[in-house]
CSV table of C-alpha atoms in Angstrom, one decimal:
chain,number,residue,atom,x,y,z
A,1149,MET,CA,20.0,21.4,137.6
A,1150,ALA,CA,21.4,19.6,135.2
A,1151,ARG,CA,24.1,17.1,136.1
A,1152,ILE,CA,26.0,14.9,134.3
A,1153,THR,CA,25.8,11.2,135.5
A,1154,ALA,CA,28.1,9.5,132.3
A,1155,SER,CA,30.0,9.6,129.6
A,1156,VAL,CA,30.9,6.9,127.3
A,1157,PHE,CA,33.6,6.8,124.5
A,1158,THR,CA,33.0,4.3,120.9
A,1159,SER,CA,34.1,4.2,117.9
A,1160,HIS,CA,31.8,5.9,115.0
A,1161,VAL,CA,33.1,3.3,111.5
A,1162,PRO,CA,30.6,3.4,108.2
A,1163,ALA,CA,31.1,-0.6,107.9
A,1164,ILE,CA,29.4,-0.7,111.8
A,1165,GLY,CA,26.1,1.4,110.8
A,1166,ALA,CA,26.6,-0.7,107.3
A,1167,ALA,CA,26.8,-3.6,109.0
A,1168,MET,CA,23.9,-3.4,110.9
A,1169,ASP,CA,21.6,-1.6,108.4
A,1170,MET,CA,22.1,-5.1,106.2
A,1171,GLY,CA,21.6,-7.6,109.1
A,1172,LYS,CA,25.0,-9.0,109.1
A,1173,THR,CA,26.3,-8.3,112.6
A,1174,GLN,CA,25.7,-11.9,112.8
A,1175,GLU,CA,28.5,-12.5,110.6
A,1176,ALA,CA,32.0,-14.1,111.3
A,1177,TYR,CA,33.5,-11.1,110.7
A,1178,TRP,CA,30.6,-8.9,112.9
A,1179,GLN,CA,29.3,-11.1,115.6
A,1180,PRO,CA,32.3,-10.2,118.0
A,1181,LEU,CA,32.4,-6.4,117.2
A,1182,PHE,CA,28.7,-6.5,118.6
A,1183,LYS,CA,29.3,-8.8,121.0
A,1184,GLY,CA,31.0,-5.9,122.7
A,1185,TYR,CA,28.3,-3.9,122.8
A,1186,ASP,CA,25.9,-6.3,124.4
A,1187,PHE,CA,26.5,-5.0,127.4
A,1188,SER,CA,26.2,-1.0,126.5
A,1189,ARG,CA,22.4,-1.7,125.5
A,1190,GLN,CA,21.1,-3.4,128.6
A,1191,TRP,CA,23.4,-0.5,130.3
A,1192,MET,CA,21.6,2.1,128.1
A,1193,LYS,CA,18.0,0.9,129.2
A,1194,ASP,CA,18.8,0.7,132.9
A,1195,ASN,CA,20.4,4.3,132.9
A,1196,LYS,CA,18.8,6.1,129.9
A,1197,PRO,CA,19.4,9.8,130.3
A,1198,ASP,CA,16.7,12.5,129.7
A,1199,VAL,CA,19.5,13.8,126.8
A,1200,ILE,CA,22.6,12.9,124.6
A,1201,PHE,CA,25.4,15.9,124.5
A,1202,LEU,CA,27.3,13.9,121.9
A,1203,VAL,CA,30.9,15.0,120.0
A,1204,TYR,CA,31.4,13.3,116.5
A,1205,ASN,CA,33.4,14.6,113.7
A,1206,ASP,CA,31.8,15.3,110.6
A,1207,HIS,CA,33.0,13.5,107.6
A,1208,ALA,CA,32.9,16.3,105.3
A,1209,THR,CA,28.8,16.2,105.2
A,1210,ALA,CA,27.6,19.2,106.6
A,1211,PHE,CA,30.8,20.8,106.6
A,1212,SER,CA,32.6,20.9,103.0
A,1213,LEU,CA,35.4,23.7,102.2
A,1214,ASP,CA,33.4,26.1,102.3
A,1215,MET,CA,33.6,26.9,105.7
A,1216,ILE,CA,35.2,24.9,108.3
A,1217,PRO,CA,34.4,25.3,112.3
A,1218,THR,CA,36.2,24.1,114.8
A,1219,PHE,CA,33.3,23.4,117.5
A,1220,ALA,CA,30.5,23.3,116.6
A,1221,ILE,CA,27.4,22.3,118.1
A,1222,GLY,CA,23.6,21.9,117.0
A,1223,THR,CA,21.0,24.3,118.4
A,1224,ALA,CA,18.2,22.4,116.0
A,1225,ALA,CA,15.2,20.8,116.8
A,1226,GLU,CA,16.1,18.0,114.5
A,1227,TYR,CA,18.3,16.6,112.1
A,1228,GLU,CA,18.3,14.4,109.1
A,1229,PRO,CA,20.7,11.4,108.7
A,1230,ALA,CA,22.6,12.5,105.9
A,1231,ASP,CA,23.3,10.6,102.4
A,1232,GLU,CA,26.9,10.3,102.1
A,1233,GLY,CA,27.1,8.7,98.9
A,1234,TRP,CA,25.9,5.0,99.6
A,1235,GLY,CA,21.9,7.3,100.4
A,1236,PRO,CA,21.0,8.5,104.0
A,1237,ARG,CA,21.6,4.9,106.1
A,1238,PRO,CA,17.8,4.3,107.1
A,1239,VAL,CA,17.8,5.0,110.9
A,1240,PRO,CA,15.2,7.8,112.9
A,1241,LYS,CA,16.0,10.9,112.6
A,1242,VAL,CA,17.9,12.8,115.5
A,1243,GLN,CA,16.2,14.9,117.6
A,1244,GLY,CA,17.5,18.3,119.4
A,1245,HIS,CA,17.2,19.7,122.2
A,1246,PRO,CA,17.3,23.9,121.3
A,1247,ASP,CA,16.7,25.9,124.5
A,1248,LEU,CA,19.6,23.6,126.6
A,1249,ALA,CA,21.5,23.7,123.5
A,1250,SER,CA,21.4,27.2,123.8
A,1251,HIS,CA,21.8,27.3,127.0
A,1252,ILE,CA,25.3,25.3,126.9
A,1253,ALA,CA,26.7,27.7,123.8
A,1254,GLN,CA,25.9,31.0,125.8
A,1255,SER,CA,27.3,29.4,128.6
A,1256,VAL,CA,31.2,27.9,126.9
A,1257,ILE,CA,31.4,31.0,124.6
A,1258,GLN,CA,31.0,33.5,128.6
A,1259,GLN,CA,34.0,31.2,129.4
A,1260,ASP,CA,35.9,32.1,126.4
A,1261,PHE,CA,35.8,28.6,123.6
A,1262,ASP,CA,33.9,30.1,120.1
A,1263,LEU,CA,31.7,27.6,119.0
A,1264,THR,CA,30.2,28.2,115.7
A,1265,ILE,CA,25.9,27.5,116.0
A,1266,VAL,CA,24.2,25.4,114.2
A,1267,ASN,CA,20.6,26.1,113.4
A,1268,LYS,CA,20.7,22.8,110.2
A,1269,MET,CA,22.5,20.9,109.9
A,1270,ASP,CA,22.3,16.8,108.3
A,1271,VAL,CA,23.9,13.9,111.2
A,1272,ASP,CA,26.7,12.0,108.9
A,1273,HIS,CA,27.7,7.8,110.3
A,1274,GLY,CA,30.0,10.4,113.0
A,1275,LEU,CA,26.8,11.4,115.2
A,1276,THR,CA,24.4,8.3,114.1
A,1277,VAL,CA,26.4,5.0,114.4
A,1278,PRO,CA,27.0,6.0,118.3
A,1279,LEU,CA,23.4,6.0,118.7
A,1280,SER,CA,23.4,2.5,116.6
A,1281,LEU,CA,25.6,1.1,118.5
A,1282,MET,CA,24.7,1.8,121.9
A,1283,CYS,CA,21.1,1.7,121.0
A,1284,GLY,CA,20.4,-1.7,118.4
A,1285,GLU,CA,18.6,-1.5,115.0
A,1286,GLN,CA,16.2,1.3,115.3
A,1287,ASP,CA,13.4,1.2,112.4
A,1288,PRO,CA,13.4,4.9,110.0
A,1289,LYS,CA,10.2,5.5,110.6
A,1290,THR,CA,8.2,4.2,113.6
A,1291,GLY,CA,11.5,3.9,115.8
A,1292,SER,CA,13.6,5.9,117.6
A,1293,TRP,CA,16.4,7.3,119.6
A,1294,PRO,CA,16.2,7.2,123.1
A,1295,CYS,CA,16.4,11.0,124.1
A,1296,PRO,CA,17.1,14.3,122.5
A,1297,VAL,CA,21.1,14.7,121.5
A,1298,ILE,CA,23.0,17.6,121.6
A,1299,PRO,CA,26.1,16.8,118.0
A,1300,PHE,CA,28.3,18.6,118.9
A,1301,ALA,CA,30.6,18.7,116.1
A,1302,VAL,CA,34.8,19.4,116.3
A,1303,ASN,CA,36.7,19.7,112.8
A,1304,VAL,CA,39.2,17.1,113.0
A,1305,VAL,CA,39.8,16.9,108.5
A,1306,GLN,CA,41.5,20.1,108.0
A,1307,TYR,CA,44.6,21.1,110.3
A,1308,PRO,CA,45.1,22.4,112.8
A,1309,VAL,CA,42.8,20.7,114.9
A,1310,PRO,CA,41.9,21.8,117.6
A,1311,SER,CA,44.6,19.8,120.6
A,1312,GLY,CA,44.3,17.8,122.5
A,1313,GLN,CA,44.7,20.8,126.2
A,1314,ARG,CA,41.8,22.3,124.6
A,1315,CYS,CA,39.5,19.8,123.8
A,1316,PHE,CA,39.9,18.2,127.7
A,1317,ASN,CA,39.5,22.3,128.8
A,1318,ILE,CA,35.9,22.7,126.7
A,1319,GLY,CA,34.5,19.6,128.2
A,1320,ARG,CA,35.2,21.7,131.2
A,1321,ALA,CA,33.2,24.0,130.3
A,1322,ILE,CA,30.4,22.1,129.1
A,1323,ARG,CA,30.6,20.9,132.7
A,1324,LYS,CA,30.3,23.7,133.8
A,1325,ALA,CA,27.3,24.9,131.5
A,1326,ILE,CA,24.8,21.8,132.4
A,1327,GLU,CA,25.5,22.2,135.5
A,1328,SER,CA,23.6,25.7,135.5
A,1329,TYR,CA,20.9,24.4,133.6
A,1330,ASP,CA,17.3,24.4,136.2
A,1331,GLU,CA,16.0,21.7,134.8
A,1332,ASP,CA,16.5,18.3,137.0
A,1333,ILE,CA,17.9,16.3,134.2
A,1334,ASN,CA,20.3,14.1,133.7
A,1335,VAL,CA,22.8,14.0,130.2
A,1336,HIS,CA,25.0,11.4,129.8
A,1337,ILE,CA,28.6,13.1,127.3
A,1338,TRP,CA,29.5,10.9,124.3
A,1339,GLY,CA,32.8,10.9,122.7
A,1340,THR,CA,33.1,9.0,119.7
A,1341,GLY,CA,35.6,9.0,116.8
A,1342,GLY,CA,39.1,7.6,116.4
A,1343,MET,CA,41.4,4.5,117.7
A,1344,SER,CA,43.9,3.0,115.5
A,1345,HIS,CA,42.5,5.1,112.7
A,1346,GLN,CA,44.8,5.0,108.9
A,1347,LEU,CA,42.8,5.5,106.0
A,1348,GLN,CA,45.2,6.4,103.6
A,1349,GLY,CA,48.3,6.5,101.5
A,1350,ALA,CA,50.6,3.3,101.4
A,1351,ARG,CA,50.1,3.6,105.5
A,1352,ALA,CA,46.9,2.2,105.2
A,1353,GLY,CA,45.2,-0.3,108.1
A,1354,LEU,CA,48.6,0.7,110.2
A,1355,ILE,CA,46.9,-0.6,114.0
A,1356,ASN,CA,49.1,0.2,117.3
A,1357,LYS,CA,47.1,-2.1,119.8
A,1358,GLU,CA,49.1,-1.3,122.8
A,1359,TRP,CA,49.0,2.4,122.3
A,1360,ASP,CA,45.3,2.3,121.9
A,1361,ASN,CA,44.9,0.8,125.3
A,1362,LYS,CA,47.9,2.7,127.1
A,1363,PHE,CA,45.2,5.9,125.3
A,1364,LEU,CA,41.7,4.1,126.8
A,1365,ASP,CA,44.4,3.3,130.6
A,1366,LEU,CA,45.6,7.4,130.8
A,1367,LEU,CA,42.1,8.4,129.9
A,1368,ILE,CA,41.0,6.6,132.7
A,1369,GLU,CA,42.5,7.1,135.1
A,1370,ASN,CA,45.6,10.0,133.9
A,1371,PRO,CA,43.8,12.6,131.3
A,1372,HIS,CA,45.1,15.7,133.0
A,1373,GLY,CA,48.4,13.7,131.6
A,1374,LEU,CA,47.5,12.6,128.2
A,1375,ALA,CA,45.3,15.8,127.3
A,1376,LYS,CA,48.9,17.2,127.1
A,1377,MET,CA,49.2,14.0,124.5
A,1378,PRO,CA,50.6,16.1,121.0
A,1379,HIS,CA,49.5,15.7,117.9
A,1380,ILE,CA,51.9,14.6,116.1
A,1381,ASP,CA,52.1,11.4,119.0
A,1382,TYR,CA,48.6,10.3,117.7
A,1383,VAL,CA,49.6,10.3,113.9
A,1384,ARG,CA,52.6,8.1,114.5
A,1385,GLU,CA,51.5,5.6,116.7
A,1386,ALA,CA,47.7,5.5,115.6
A,1387,GLY,CA,47.4,6.8,112.9
A,1388,SER,CA,46.7,10.2,110.3
A,1389,GLU,CA,43.1,9.8,111.0
A,1390,GLY,CA,43.8,8.8,114.7
A,1391,ILE,CA,43.3,12.4,116.1
A,1392,GLU,CA,39.7,11.9,115.5
A,1393,LEU,CA,40.7,10.1,119.3
A,1394,VAL,CA,41.3,14.0,120.8
A,1395,MET,CA,37.6,14.0,121.3
A,1396,TRP,CA,37.0,11.9,123.8
A,1397,LEU,CA,39.3,14.3,125.4
A,1398,ILE,CA,36.0,16.3,125.7
A,1399,ALA,CA,33.3,13.4,127.5
A,1400,ARG,CA,36.4,13.3,129.6
A,1401,GLY,CA,37.4,16.3,130.6
A,1402,ALA,CA,33.1,16.7,131.6
A,1403,MET,CA,33.1,14.5,134.2
A,1404,SER,CA,33.0,15.1,138.6
A,1405,ASP,CA,37.0,14.7,139.3
A,1406,ILE,CA,38.5,17.1,136.6
A,1407,ASP,CA,37.8,20.4,137.9
A,1408,GLY,CA,36.2,18.0,141.9
A,1409,PRO,CA,36.9,16.9,144.8
A,1410,ALA,CA,34.3,13.7,143.2
A,1411,PRO,CA,36.6,10.1,142.8
A,1412,VAL,CA,37.7,8.6,140.1
A,1413,PRO,CA,34.8,7.7,137.9
A,1414,LYS,CA,33.4,3.8,137.8
A,1415,VAL,CA,34.4,1.6,134.9
A,1416,ALA,CA,30.9,0.4,133.8
A,1417,HIS,CA,32.3,-1.3,130.9
A,1418,ARG,CA,36.0,-1.8,128.6
A,1419,PHE,CA,36.1,-3.2,125.4
A,1420,TYR,CA,39.0,-2.8,122.5
A,1421,HIS,CA,38.5,-5.3,118.5
A,1422,VAL,CA,40.7,-5.4,115.7
A,1423,PRO,CA,39.5,-5.1,112.8
A,1424,ALA,CA,36.6,-3.4,112.3
A,1425,SER,CA,36.6,-2.7,107.9
A,1426,ASN,CA,40.3,-0.5,108.4
A,1427,THR,CA,40.7,0.2,111.9
A,1428,ALA,CA,40.2,-0.7,115.2
A,1429,VAL,CA,36.9,-0.4,118.2
A,1430,GLY,CA,37.2,0.9,121.2
A,1431,HIS,CA,34.4,0.8,123.6
A,1432,VAL,CA,34.6,2.9,128.1
A,1433,ILE,CA,31.4,3.2,129.5
A,1434,LEU,CA,32.2,6.0,132.9
A,1435,GLU,CA,29.8,7.2,135.8
A,1436,ASN,CA,30.5,9.7,137.7
A,1437,GLN,CA,30.3,8.9,141.2
B,735,MET,CA,59.1,32.3,111.1
B,736,ALA,CA,58.3,28.5,109.6
B,737,LEU,CA,55.4,27.4,110.7
B,738,GLU,CA,55.9,23.7,113.0
B,739,LYS,CA,54.8,20.5,110.5
B,740,PRO,CA,56.5,18.1,111.8
B,741,TYR,CA,53.6,15.5,109.9
B,742,LEU,CA,56.6,15.5,106.9
B,743,ASP,CA,58.3,12.6,107.9
B,744,VAL,CA,56.2,10.0,108.9
B,745,PRO,CA,55.4,7.6,105.3
B,746,GLY,CA,52.6,6.5,103.3
B,747,THR,CA,51.1,9.5,104.7
B,748,ILE,CA,49.8,13.2,103.6
B,749,ILE,CA,47.9,15.4,106.2
B,750,PHE,CA,45.9,17.5,105.8
B,751,ASP,CA,46.9,20.6,105.6
B,752,ALA,CA,46.0,24.2,104.9
B,753,GLU,CA,48.8,23.7,102.7
B,754,GLN,CA,47.2,21.3,100.8
B,755,SER,CA,43.5,22.3,100.7
B,756,ARG,CA,44.3,24.6,99.4
B,757,ARG,CA,45.3,23.1,96.7
B,758,GLY,CA,42.8,20.7,97.2
B,759,TYR,CA,39.8,23.1,96.7
B,760,TRP,CA,38.2,22.2,93.8
B,761,LEU,CA,38.4,18.5,93.6
B,762,ASN,CA,37.1,18.5,97.4
B,763,GLN,CA,34.2,20.0,96.3
B,764,PHE,CA,33.2,17.9,93.2
B,765,CYS,CA,33.3,15.2,95.5
B,766,MET,CA,31.1,16.9,98.0
B,767,SER,CA,28.8,17.3,95.2
B,768,LEU,CA,28.3,13.7,94.5
B,769,MET,CA,26.6,13.7,98.3
B,770,LYS,CA,23.4,14.0,95.7
B,771,ALA,CA,21.7,10.9,93.5
B,772,ASP,CA,21.3,13.1,90.9
B,773,ASN,CA,25.0,14.0,90.4
B,774,ARG,CA,26.1,10.7,90.3
B,775,ASP,CA,24.1,9.9,88.4
B,776,ARG,CA,25.1,12.8,85.8
B,777,PHE,CA,28.8,11.9,87.1
B,778,ARG,CA,28.0,8.2,86.5
B,779,ALA,CA,26.6,8.7,82.6
B,780,ASN,CA,29.1,10.9,81.5
B,781,GLU,CA,32.4,11.4,84.1
B,782,ARG,CA,35.0,13.6,82.3
B,783,ALA,CA,32.3,15.3,80.9
B,784,TYR,CA,31.0,15.9,84.8
B,785,LEU,CA,34.5,17.3,85.7
B,786,ASP,CA,34.1,19.9,83.1
B,787,GLU,CA,32.0,21.4,85.4
B,788,TRP,CA,34.6,22.1,88.0
B,789,ALA,CA,37.7,23.9,88.5
B,790,MET,CA,39.5,21.4,89.2
B,791,THR,CA,42.9,21.1,86.6
B,792,GLU,CA,43.3,19.0,84.6
B,793,GLU,CA,45.7,16.6,86.7
B,794,GLN,CA,43.5,16.1,89.7
B,795,LYS,CA,40.4,15.0,86.4
B,796,GLN,CA,42.9,12.4,85.3
B,797,ALA,CA,43.7,11.1,89.3
B,798,VAL,CA,39.6,10.9,89.8
B,799,LEU,CA,39.0,9.2,85.7
B,800,ALA,CA,41.9,6.9,87.6
B,801,ARG,CA,40.2,6.3,91.0
B,802,ASP,CA,43.9,6.4,91.8
B,803,LEU,CA,43.1,7.9,95.6
B,804,ASN,CA,46.9,8.1,96.1
B,805,TRP,CA,47.1,10.3,93.4
B,806,CYS,CA,44.3,12.2,94.1
B,807,MET,CA,45.7,12.9,97.8
B,808,ARG,CA,49.0,14.3,95.4
B,809,THR,CA,47.0,17.1,94.2
B,810,GLY,CA,45.3,17.7,97.4
B,811,GLY,CA,42.2,15.7,97.8
B,812,ASN,CA,41.0,14.5,101.0
B,813,ILE,CA,40.5,11.0,102.2
B,814,TYR,CA,37.3,11.7,103.9
B,815,PHE,CA,35.8,13.4,100.8
B,816,LEU,CA,37.6,11.5,98.1
B,817,ALA,CA,35.7,8.8,99.9
B,818,LYS,CA,32.2,10.1,98.2
B,819,ILE,CA,34.0,8.8,94.9
B,820,GLY,CA,33.8,5.3,96.1
B,821,SER,CA,30.1,5.2,97.3
B,822,THR,CA,29.7,6.9,94.0
B,823,ASP,CA,31.4,3.7,92.8
B,824,GLY,CA,29.7,1.1,95.6
B,825,LYS,CA,33.2,0.2,96.9
B,826,SER,CA,33.4,0.2,100.7
B,827,PHE,CA,35.5,1.8,103.0
B,828,GLN,CA,37.8,-1.1,103.1
B,829,GLN,CA,38.2,-1.7,99.6
B,830,MET,CA,39.6,2.3,98.7
B,831,ALA,CA,42.2,2.5,101.5
B,832,GLY,CA,43.4,-1.0,100.0
B,833,SER,CA,43.4,0.5,97.1
B,834,MET,CA,45.9,2.9,98.1
B,835,THR,CA,48.2,-0.3,99.0
B,836,GLY,CA,48.6,-1.9,96.2
B,837,MET,CA,47.6,-5.3,97.4
B,838,THR,CA,44.2,-6.7,96.2
B,839,GLU,CA,40.7,-6.5,98.1
B,840,ASP,CA,41.8,-9.6,100.0
B,841,GLU,CA,45.8,-9.7,101.0
B,842,TYR,CA,44.7,-5.8,101.8
B,843,ARG,CA,41.3,-7.6,104.0
B,844,ALA,CA,43.8,-11.0,105.6
B,845,MET,CA,46.2,-8.3,106.7
B,846,MET,CA,42.7,-6.4,108.6
B,847,VAL,CA,41.7,-9.0,110.1
B,848,GLY,CA,45.7,-10.7,110.9
B,849,GLY,CA,45.5,-7.6,113.1
B,850,GLY,CA,46.5,-4.9,111.3
B,851,ARG,CA,49.5,-2.8,109.7
B,852,SER,CA,52.8,-2.7,112.6
B,853,ALA,CA,53.5,0.8,113.6
B,854,GLU,CA,57.2,-1.1,113.2
B,855,GLY,CA,59.2,1.0,111.0
B,856,ASN,CA,56.1,2.9,109.7
B,857,ARG,CA,56.6,5.5,112.3
B,858,TYR,CA,59.2,8.0,110.4
B,859,VAL,CA,60.2,8.0,106.7
B,860,GLY,CA,63.7,5.9,106.1
B,861,GLU,CA,62.5,3.2,109.0
B,862,ASP,CA,62.1,-0.2,107.1
B,863,GLY,CA,58.3,-0.8,107.5
B,864,ASP,CA,56.2,-1.9,104.8
B,865,ALA,CA,54.5,1.2,104.6
B,866,GLN,CA,57.9,3.3,103.5
B,867,ALA,CA,58.6,3.8,99.6
B,868,HIS,CA,60.5,1.9,99.0
B,869,ARG,CA,59.1,-1.4,100.1
B,870,GLN,CA,56.3,-0.2,97.1
B,871,PRO,CA,53.8,-1.7,95.4
B,872,GLN,CA,53.0,-4.0,98.8
B,873,GLY,CA,50.7,-6.3,96.7
B,874,ALA,CA,49.7,-8.0,94.1
B,875,ALA,CA,47.7,-5.3,92.7
B,876,GLY,CA,50.6,-3.2,92.3
B,877,ALA,CA,52.5,-5.7,91.0
B,878,ALA,CA,50.5,-5.5,88.2
B,879,GLY,CA,50.8,-2.3,87.4
B,880,ASN,CA,48.3,-0.5,89.2
B,881,THR,CA,48.5,1.3,91.8
B,882,ASN,CA,50.5,3.4,94.2
B,883,LYS,CA,54.1,3.3,92.3
B,884,GLU,CA,55.1,5.7,95.0
B,885,GLY,CA,53.5,4.6,98.4
B,886,ASN,CA,51.7,7.8,97.9
């Protein structure tokens, strides 16, 4: 049977990808940020999964205002890095896992969550920056990501976006789905995006370190309580685009302690840094016990 | 019964809800078109002619030509979409966001390196934080008459 062994939480700021692509990671501005991922890159090598289930948001890339799915699961065999206006990021194609993805889609829909099934889409920085952060630089032609990835896109662009509770609950359904897959494989679930994020208007650049760190505390210790936090709290405290953080609850909801007798997961790594471009960066790795 | 919109009293912020989405449909679809290199070239070659291919309002076109992102937002633009105008211009996201505050690029960057904007006074309209309308523009770019007279 397939199992989830760990969850990874990280910001996915586009400037981080640009810094890597342009060889700026050792500059004074970026060095402290990338240092926070040194542990994570080694951890990825030591704990290589068979599949990554990667929760992220599409930034008006695969989905325009023509179609706005609340939850979309990628069931394709591969995904091209998108041209977001600067040209595509020079990173490898992302290989999918159509068999497991289709299995999860069927199971989660049968658990009463409506997913949009996507067989063709390009993936933007929301998906490729976390892979770059965790796996390091990869040559676009000769390199490759360590394993197949199942993209799971959440609408956090057009309101109303799904509540924290709904995200948490869908994470629980995803765990059940993965555990009902017959093949004996090791899956990581990643929640990405967010930490203080106000990208617009006169309030741009809002950073609330205290709130962000409290969020990380609650994510680890009291996710059931955190799931009840209303959207408006994210907006007032962490910025209008701080709402991206609801996606972290999907990954947390998929951990063993949520519905079972398992202990709280082990915190393998925790990191927080300001600034990365306009925002804060948060990062946690949790291991099921 | 009216829909709940508790986000209307957050200063310096426009939440992209269904109403904004309807208003901004063509503006945002124009932005999406800039994901193709050919379209970026055509836009750069003759911005006005390219904009005239879209069913945008005249005000939306003027807001794009002026590169006034706050103005674009007021007419229904969404920042994730508007970012594609900035990338077409070769600007970083930090430059785009900074342009909405009335600060120069250096002023905005310094604020971020210094730990960013405080949430204090910036949670509700009517407080006295630096994102409040009565405290705009925030820096030398706005003082020079460029942007953001209304703080959104």
